[in-house]
CSV table of C-alpha atoms in Angstrom, one decimal:
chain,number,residue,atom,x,y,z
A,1,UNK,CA,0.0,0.0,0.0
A,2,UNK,CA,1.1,3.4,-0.6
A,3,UNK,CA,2.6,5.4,2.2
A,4,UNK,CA,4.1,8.5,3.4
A,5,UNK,CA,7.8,8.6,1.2
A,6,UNK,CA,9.8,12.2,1.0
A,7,UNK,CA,8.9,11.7,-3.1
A,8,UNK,CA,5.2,12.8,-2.4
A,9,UNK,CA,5.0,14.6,0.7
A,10,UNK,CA,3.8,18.0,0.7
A,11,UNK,CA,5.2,20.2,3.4
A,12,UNK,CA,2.6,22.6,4.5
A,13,UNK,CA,2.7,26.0,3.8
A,14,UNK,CA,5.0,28.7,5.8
A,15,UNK,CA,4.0,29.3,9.4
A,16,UNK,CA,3.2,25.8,10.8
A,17,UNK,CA,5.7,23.7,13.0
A,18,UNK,CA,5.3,19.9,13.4
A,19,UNK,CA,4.7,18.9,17.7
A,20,UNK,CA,4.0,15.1,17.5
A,21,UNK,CA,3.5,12.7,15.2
A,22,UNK,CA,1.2,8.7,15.8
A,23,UNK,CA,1.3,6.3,13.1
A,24,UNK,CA,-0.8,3.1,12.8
A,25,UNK,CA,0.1,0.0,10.5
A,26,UNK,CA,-1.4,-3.0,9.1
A,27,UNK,CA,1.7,-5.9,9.2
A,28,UNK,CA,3.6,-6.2,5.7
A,29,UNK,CA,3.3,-9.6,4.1
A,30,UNK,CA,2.7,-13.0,6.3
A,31,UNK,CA,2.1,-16.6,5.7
A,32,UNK,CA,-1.4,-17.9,6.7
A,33,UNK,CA,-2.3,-18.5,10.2
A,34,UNK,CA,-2.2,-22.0,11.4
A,35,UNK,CA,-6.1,-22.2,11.8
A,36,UNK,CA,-6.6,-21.2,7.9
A,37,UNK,CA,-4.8,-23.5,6.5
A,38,UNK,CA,-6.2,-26.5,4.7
A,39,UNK,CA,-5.6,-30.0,5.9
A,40,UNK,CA,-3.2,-31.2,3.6
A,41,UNK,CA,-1.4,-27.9,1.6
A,42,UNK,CA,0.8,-28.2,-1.8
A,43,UNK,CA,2.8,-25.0,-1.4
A,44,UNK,CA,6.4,-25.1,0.1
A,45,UNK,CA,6.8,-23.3,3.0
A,46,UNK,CA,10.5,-22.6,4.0
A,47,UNK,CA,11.5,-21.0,7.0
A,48,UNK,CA,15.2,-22.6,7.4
A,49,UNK,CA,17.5,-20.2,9.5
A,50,UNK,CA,14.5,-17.9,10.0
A,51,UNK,CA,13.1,-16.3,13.1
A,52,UNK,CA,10.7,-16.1,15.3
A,53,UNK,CA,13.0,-15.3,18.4
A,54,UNK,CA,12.0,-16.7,21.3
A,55,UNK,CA,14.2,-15.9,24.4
A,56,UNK,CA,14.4,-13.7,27.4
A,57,UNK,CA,16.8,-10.7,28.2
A,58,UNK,CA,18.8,-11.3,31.1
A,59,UNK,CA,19.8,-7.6,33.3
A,60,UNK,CA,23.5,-8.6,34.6
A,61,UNK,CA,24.4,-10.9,31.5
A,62,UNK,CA,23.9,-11.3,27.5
A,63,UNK,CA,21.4,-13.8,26.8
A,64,UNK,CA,21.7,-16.2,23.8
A,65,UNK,CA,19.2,-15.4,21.1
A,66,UNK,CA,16.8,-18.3,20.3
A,67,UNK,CA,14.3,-18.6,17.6
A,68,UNK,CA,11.8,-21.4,16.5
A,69,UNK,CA,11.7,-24.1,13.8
A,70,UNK,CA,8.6,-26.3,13.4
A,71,UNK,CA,9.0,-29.8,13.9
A,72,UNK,CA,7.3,-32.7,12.4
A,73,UNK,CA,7.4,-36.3,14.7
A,74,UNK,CA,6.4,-39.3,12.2
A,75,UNK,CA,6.2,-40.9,15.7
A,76,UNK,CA,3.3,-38.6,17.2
A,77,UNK,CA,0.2,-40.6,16.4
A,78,UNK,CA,-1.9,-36.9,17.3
A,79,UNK,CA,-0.1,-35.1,13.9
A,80,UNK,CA,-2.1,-37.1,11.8
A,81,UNK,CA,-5.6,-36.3,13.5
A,82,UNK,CA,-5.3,-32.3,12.6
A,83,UNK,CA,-3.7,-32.2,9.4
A,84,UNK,CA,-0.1,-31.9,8.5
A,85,UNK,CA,-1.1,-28.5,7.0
A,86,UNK,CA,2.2,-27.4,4.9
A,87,UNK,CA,3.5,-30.3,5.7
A,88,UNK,CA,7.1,-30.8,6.7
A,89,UNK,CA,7.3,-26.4,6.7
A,90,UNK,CA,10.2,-25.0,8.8
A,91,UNK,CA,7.7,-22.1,9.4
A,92,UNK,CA,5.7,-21.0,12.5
A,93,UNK,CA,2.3,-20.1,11.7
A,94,UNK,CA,1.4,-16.6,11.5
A,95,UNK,CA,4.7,-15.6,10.3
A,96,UNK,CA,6.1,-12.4,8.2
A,97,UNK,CA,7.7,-14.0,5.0
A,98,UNK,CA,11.0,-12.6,3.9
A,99,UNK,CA,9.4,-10.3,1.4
A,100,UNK,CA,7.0,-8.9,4.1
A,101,UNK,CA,10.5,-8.0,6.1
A,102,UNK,CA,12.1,-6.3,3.4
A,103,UNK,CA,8.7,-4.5,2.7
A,104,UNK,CA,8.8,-3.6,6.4
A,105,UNK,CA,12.4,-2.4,6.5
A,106,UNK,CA,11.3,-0.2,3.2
A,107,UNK,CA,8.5,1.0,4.9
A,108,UNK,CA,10.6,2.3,7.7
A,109,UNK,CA,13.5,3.8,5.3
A,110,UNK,CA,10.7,6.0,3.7
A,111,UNK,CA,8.9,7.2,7.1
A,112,UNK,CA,12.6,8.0,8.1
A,113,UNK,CA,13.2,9.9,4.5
A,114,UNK,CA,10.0,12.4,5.0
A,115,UNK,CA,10.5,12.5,9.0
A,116,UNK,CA,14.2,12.5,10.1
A,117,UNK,CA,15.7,13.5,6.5
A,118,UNK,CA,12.8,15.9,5.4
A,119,UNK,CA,11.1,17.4,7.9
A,120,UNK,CA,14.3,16.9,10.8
A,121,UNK,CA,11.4,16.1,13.1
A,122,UNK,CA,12.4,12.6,14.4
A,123,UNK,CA,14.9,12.3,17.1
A,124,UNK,CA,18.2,10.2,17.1
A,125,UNK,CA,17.9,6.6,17.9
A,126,UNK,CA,19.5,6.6,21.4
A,127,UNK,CA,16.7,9.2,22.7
A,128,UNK,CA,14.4,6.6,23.1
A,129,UNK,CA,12.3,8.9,25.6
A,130,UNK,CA,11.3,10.8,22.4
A,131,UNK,CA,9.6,7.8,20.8
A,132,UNK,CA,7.8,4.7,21.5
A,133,UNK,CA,6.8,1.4,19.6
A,134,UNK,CA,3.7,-0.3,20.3
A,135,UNK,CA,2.4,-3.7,19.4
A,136,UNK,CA,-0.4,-6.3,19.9
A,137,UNK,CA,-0.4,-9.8,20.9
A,138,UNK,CA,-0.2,-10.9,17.5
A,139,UNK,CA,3.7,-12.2,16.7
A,140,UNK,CA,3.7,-10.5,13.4
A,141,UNK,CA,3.2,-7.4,14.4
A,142,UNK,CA,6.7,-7.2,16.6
A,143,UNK,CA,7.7,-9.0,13.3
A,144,UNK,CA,6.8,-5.8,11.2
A,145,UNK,CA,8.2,-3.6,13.9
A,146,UNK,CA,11.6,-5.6,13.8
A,147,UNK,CA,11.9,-4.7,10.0
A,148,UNK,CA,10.4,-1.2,10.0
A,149,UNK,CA,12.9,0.1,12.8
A,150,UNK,CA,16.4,-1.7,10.9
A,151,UNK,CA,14.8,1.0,8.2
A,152,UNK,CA,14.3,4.0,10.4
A,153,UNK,CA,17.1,3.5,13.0
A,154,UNK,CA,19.8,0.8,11.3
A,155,UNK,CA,22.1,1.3,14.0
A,156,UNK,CA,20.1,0.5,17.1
A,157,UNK,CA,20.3,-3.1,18.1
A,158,UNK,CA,17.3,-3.3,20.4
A,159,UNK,CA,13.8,-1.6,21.1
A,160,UNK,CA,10.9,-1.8,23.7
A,161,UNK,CA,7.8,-2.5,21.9
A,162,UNK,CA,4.6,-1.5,24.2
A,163,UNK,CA,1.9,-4.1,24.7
A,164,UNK,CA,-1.3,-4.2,26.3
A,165,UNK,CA,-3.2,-7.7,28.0
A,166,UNK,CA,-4.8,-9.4,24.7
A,167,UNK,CA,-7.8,-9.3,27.3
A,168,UNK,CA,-8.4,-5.8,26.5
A,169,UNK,CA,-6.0,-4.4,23.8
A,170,UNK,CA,-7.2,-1.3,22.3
A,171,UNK,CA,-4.9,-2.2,19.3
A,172,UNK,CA,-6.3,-5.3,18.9
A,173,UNK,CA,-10.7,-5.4,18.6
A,174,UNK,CA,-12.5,-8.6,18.0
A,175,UNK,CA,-15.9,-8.5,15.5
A,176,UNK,CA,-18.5,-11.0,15.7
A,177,UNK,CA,-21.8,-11.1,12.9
A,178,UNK,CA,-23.2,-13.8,11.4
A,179,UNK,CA,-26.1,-13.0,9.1
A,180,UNK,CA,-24.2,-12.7,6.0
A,181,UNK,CA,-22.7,-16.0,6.6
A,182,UNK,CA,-26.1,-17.6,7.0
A,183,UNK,CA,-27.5,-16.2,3.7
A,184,UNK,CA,-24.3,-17.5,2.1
A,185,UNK,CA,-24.7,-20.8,3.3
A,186,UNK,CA,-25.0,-22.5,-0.2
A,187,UNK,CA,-21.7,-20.7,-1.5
A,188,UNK,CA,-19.7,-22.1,1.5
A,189,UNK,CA,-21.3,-25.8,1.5
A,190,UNK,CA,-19.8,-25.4,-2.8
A,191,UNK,CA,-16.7,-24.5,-1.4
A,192,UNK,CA,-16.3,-27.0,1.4
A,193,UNK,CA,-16.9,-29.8,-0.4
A,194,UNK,CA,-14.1,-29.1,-3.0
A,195,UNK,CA,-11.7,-27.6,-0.3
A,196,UNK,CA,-12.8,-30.6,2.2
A,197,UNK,CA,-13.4,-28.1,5.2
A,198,UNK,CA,-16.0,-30.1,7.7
A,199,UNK,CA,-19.3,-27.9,7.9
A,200,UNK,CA,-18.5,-27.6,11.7
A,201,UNK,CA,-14.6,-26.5,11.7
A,202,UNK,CA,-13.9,-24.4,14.2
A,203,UNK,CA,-10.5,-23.0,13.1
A,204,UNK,CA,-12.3,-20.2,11.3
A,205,UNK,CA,-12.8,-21.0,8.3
A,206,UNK,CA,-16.6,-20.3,9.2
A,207,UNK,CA,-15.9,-17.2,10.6
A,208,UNK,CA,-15.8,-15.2,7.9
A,209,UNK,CA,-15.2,-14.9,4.0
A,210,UNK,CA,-11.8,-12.6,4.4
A,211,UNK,CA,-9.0,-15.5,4.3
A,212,UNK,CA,-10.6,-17.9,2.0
A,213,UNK,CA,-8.3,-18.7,-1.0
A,214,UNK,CA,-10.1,-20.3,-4.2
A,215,UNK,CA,-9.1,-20.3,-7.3
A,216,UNK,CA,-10.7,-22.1,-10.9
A,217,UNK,CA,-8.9,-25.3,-10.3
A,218,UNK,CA,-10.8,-26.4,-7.2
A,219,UNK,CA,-13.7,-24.0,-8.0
A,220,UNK,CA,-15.9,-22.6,-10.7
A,221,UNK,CA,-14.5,-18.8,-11.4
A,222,UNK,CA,-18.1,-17.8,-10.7
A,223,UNK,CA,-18.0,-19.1,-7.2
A,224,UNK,CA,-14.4,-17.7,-6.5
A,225,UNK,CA,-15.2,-14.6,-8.0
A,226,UNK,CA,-18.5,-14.3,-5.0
A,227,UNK,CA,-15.9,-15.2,-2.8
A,228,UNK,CA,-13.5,-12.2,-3.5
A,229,UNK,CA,-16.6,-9.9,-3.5
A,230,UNK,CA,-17.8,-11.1,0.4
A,231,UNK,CA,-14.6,-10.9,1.1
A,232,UNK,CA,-14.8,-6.8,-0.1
A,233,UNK,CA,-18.1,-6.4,1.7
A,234,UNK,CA,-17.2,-7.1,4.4
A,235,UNK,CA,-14.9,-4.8,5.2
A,236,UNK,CA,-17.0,-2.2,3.6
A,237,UNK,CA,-20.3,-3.2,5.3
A,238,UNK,CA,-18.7,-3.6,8.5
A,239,UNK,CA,-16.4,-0.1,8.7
A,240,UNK,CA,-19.2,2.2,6.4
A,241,UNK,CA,-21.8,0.6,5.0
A,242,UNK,CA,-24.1,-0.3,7.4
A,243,UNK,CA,-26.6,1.6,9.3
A,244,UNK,CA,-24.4,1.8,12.7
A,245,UNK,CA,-20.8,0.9,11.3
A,246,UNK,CA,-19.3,4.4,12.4
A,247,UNK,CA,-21.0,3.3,16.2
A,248,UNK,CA,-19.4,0.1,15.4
A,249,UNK,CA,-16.0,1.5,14.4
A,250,UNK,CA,-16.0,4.0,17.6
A,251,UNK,CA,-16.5,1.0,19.9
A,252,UNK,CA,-14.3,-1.3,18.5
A,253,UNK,CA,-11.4,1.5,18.3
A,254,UNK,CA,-12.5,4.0,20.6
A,255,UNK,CA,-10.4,3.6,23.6
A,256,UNK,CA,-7.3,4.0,21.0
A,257,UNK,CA,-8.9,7.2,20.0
A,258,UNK,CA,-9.2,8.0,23.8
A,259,UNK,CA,-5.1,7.9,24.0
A,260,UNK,CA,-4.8,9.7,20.7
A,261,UNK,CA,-6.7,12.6,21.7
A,262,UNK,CA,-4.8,11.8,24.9
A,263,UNK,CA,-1.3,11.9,23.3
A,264,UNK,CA,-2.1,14.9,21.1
A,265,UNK,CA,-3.1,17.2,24.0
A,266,UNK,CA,0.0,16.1,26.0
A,267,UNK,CA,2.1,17.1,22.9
A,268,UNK,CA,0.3,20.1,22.4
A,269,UNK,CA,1.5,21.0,26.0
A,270,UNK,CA,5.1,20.0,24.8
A,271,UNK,CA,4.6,16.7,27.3
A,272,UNK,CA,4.7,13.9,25.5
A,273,UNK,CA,6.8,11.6,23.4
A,274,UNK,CA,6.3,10.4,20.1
A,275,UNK,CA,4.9,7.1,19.5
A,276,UNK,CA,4.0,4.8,16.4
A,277,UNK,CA,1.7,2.3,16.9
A,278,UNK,CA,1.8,-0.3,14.5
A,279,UNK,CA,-1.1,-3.3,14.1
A,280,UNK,CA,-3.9,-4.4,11.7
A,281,UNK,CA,-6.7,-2.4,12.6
A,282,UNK,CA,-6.9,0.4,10.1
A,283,UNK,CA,-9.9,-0.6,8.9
A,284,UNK,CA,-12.1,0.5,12.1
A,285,UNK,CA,-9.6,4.0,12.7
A,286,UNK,CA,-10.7,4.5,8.8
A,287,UNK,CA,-14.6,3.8,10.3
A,288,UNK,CA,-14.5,6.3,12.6
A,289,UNK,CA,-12.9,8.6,10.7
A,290,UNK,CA,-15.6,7.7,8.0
A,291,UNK,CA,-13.2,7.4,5.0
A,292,UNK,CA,-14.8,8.9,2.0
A,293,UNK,CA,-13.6,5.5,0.1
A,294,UNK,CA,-13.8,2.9,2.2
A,295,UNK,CA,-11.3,0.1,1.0
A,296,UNK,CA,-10.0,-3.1,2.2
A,297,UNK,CA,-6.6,-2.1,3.8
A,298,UNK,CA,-3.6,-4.1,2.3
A,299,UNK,CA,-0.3,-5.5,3.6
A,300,UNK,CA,1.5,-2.1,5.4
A,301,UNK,CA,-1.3,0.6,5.5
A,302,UNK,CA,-0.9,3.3,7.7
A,303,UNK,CA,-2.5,5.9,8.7
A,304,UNK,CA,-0.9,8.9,10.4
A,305,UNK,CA,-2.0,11.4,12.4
A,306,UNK,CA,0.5,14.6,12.7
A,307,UNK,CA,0.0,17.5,15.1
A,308,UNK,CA,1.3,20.8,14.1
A,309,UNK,CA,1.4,24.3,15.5
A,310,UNK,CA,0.7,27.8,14.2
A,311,UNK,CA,1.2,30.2,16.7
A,312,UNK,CA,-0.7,28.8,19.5
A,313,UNK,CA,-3.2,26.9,17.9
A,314,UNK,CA,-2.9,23.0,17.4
A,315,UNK,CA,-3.9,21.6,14.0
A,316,UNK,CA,-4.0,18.0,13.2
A,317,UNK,CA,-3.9,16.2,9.5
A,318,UNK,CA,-4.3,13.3,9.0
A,319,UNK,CA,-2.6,11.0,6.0
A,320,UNK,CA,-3.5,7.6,4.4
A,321,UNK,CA,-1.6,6.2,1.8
A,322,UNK,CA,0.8,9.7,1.7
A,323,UNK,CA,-1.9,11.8,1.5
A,324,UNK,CA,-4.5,14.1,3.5
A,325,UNK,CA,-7.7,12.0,4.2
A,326,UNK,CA,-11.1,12.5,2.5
A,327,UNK,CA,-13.9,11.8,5.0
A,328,UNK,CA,-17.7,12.2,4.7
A,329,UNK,CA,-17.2,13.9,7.6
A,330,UNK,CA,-18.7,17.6,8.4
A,331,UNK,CA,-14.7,18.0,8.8
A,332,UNK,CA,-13.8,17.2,4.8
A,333,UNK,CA,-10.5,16.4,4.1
A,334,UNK,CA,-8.4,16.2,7.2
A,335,UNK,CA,-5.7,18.9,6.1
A,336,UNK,CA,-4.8,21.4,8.7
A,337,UNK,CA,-7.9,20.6,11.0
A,338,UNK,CA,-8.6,22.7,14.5
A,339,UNK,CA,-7.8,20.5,17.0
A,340,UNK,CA,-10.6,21.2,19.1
A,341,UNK,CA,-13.1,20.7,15.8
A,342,UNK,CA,-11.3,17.4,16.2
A,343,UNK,CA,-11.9,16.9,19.3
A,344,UNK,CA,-15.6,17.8,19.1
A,345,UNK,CA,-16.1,15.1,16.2
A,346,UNK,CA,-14.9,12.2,18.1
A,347,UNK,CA,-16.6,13.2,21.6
A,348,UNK,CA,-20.0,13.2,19.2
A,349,UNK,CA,-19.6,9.5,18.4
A,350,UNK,CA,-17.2,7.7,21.4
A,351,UNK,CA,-19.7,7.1,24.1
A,352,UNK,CA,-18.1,8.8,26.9
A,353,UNK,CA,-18.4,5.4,29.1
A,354,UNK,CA,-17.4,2.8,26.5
A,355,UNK,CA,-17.6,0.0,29.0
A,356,UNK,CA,-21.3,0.8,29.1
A,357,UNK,CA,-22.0,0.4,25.7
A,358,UNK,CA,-19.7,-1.9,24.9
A,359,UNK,CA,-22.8,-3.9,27.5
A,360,UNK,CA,-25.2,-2.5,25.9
A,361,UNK,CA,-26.3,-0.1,27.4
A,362,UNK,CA,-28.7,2.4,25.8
A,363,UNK,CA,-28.1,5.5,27.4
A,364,UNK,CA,-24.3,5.2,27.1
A,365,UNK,CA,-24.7,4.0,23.5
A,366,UNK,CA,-27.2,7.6,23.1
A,367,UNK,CA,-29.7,4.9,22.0
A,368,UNK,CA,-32.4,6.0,25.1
């Protein structure tokens, strides 16, 4: 996905300084998860002398880095009974591939190029005070960090990434709905037979249409082509089209949108230090922010959210895929916005006491 690089980024005009800058990112390219893979796969999978790292940091002495490589047992009786998967694969499931790392290494070369080189905004690598990385629970998002920040920072050999419990990440929301999946029923009991998914898996296969990979040889080009199309409405049902989706968006994503607001005042009082937060939920910032086209977010989106100053007077714009965002917003395109008009737009649809509505309740949701 396109992205904020010093070839297309427009400096605005004479007066304003840049205060604080919060980036979110979708991962770069990754394998399939463990649960979406079929039983038996016919695609190589090599992860030889490949992460993931998997070892603990030690105060008074270096520890020995440590990283995984899957192992197949002819011996284990149990391997047969869930599917070899990819079969004798090297790889952990989720994964970044190498591609996805060198994407993510690119990605943070150009964020430096517009921020560090361009603008002269970022600090240096050792002032780690001035910056922050957050992640989720998901491994491939430390995965995409570890990339991005060789990019930005080559010469630093480690970083604190931020995580929250996966009880209650605010990076991290969880989405269930069924209906569409009900009226779809026919398409999916097609598909399952030629893909020989059991009608009551429970890896996920059933839980939506997003990760499904069909192609003409297993089915007809008419199915896969319904297929691709859920897959799209989904996303666009889910984060604009539907009745409540900007409700929807706002509680899925609005504590996060609590700590921006949060982060951007504390900047705006000179307070705070900068932080990217990097993770796979564009789709429901892009919902509250009621993108004016709503698209599926691929592999290393970002949206970014700077904060400048003119005078005294905060401003905030706001960037996806390089460039100002076009909402259907009363705000328009968020270029040079107030940030109290800001403000004011997302205390209009956060509830105020999300763990309220997040039950159900009608007067927090403004539903009484």
């Amino acid at each position: 996905m396109p992205h904020v690089r010093a070839k297309e980024y427009q400096i605005p005009k004479e007066g304003y300084d840049l205060v604080y800058v919060e980036v979110i990112q979708r991962h770069h390219k990754r394998t399939p998860y463990a649960s979406n893979t079929f039983f038996k796969e016919d695609t190589d999978w090599d992860c030889s002398n490949a992460g993931p790292y998997h070892h603990a940091k030690a105060v008074d002495f270096a520890t020995t880095p440590v990283y995984w490589q899957a192992q197949h047992s002819a011996l284990n009786p149990f391997a047969s009974q869930v599917g070899p998967g990819f079969g004798d694969s090297t790889c952990q499931f989720p994964g970044i591939t190498s591609a996805g790392l060198d994407d993510s290494k690119q990605h943070g070369v150009d964020f430096g190029s517009v921020y560090r080189d361009k603008l002269g905004f970022l600090p240096c690598a050792n002032e780690t005070e001035q910056y922050a990385f957050r992640v989720t629970n998901n491994v491939i998002t430390t995965q995409t960090l570890g990339a991005f920040a060789a990019g930005l920072y080559p010469d630093a050999k480690e970083y604190v990434a931020w995580v929250q419990s996966e009880t209650y990440d605010s990076l991290e929301p969880k989405f269930s709905w069924t209906e569409h999946l009900e009226k779809s029923a026919a398409l999916r009991e097609r598909f399952n037979r030629v893909s020989g998914i059991e009608p009551n898996d429970s890896a996920g296969w059933s839980s939506s249409w997003d990760h499904v990979n069909a192609t003409d040889v297993c089915v007809s080009q008419e199915d896969a082509d319904a297929i691709y199309r859920l897959g799209n409405w989904e996303y666009a049902y889910r984060w604009r089209g539907a009745e409540n989706s900007t409700l929807y968006s706002a509680l899925k994503m609005g504590v996060w949108f609590r700590e921006l607001q949060a982060n951007l005042h504390a900047a705006a009082e000179a307070t705070s230090p900068v932080n990217f937060a990097h993770d796979g939920s564009v789709s429901p910032v892009l919902g509250v922010l009621q993108s004016a086209y709503p698209i599926w977010p691929g592999m290393g989106s970002e949206v970014v959210f700077e904060l400048w100053r003119k005078g005294s007077k905060p401003y905030v714009r706001v960037l996806f895929s390089g460039q100002p965002l076009e909402t259907a917003t009363p705000l328009g395109t968020l270029d040079m916005v107030p940030l109290d008009k800001l403000d004011s737009y997302f205390d209009s649809i956060i509830p105020r006491d999300m763990v309220a509505a997040c039950r159900g309740d009608a007067a927090a949701l403004g539903l009484a």
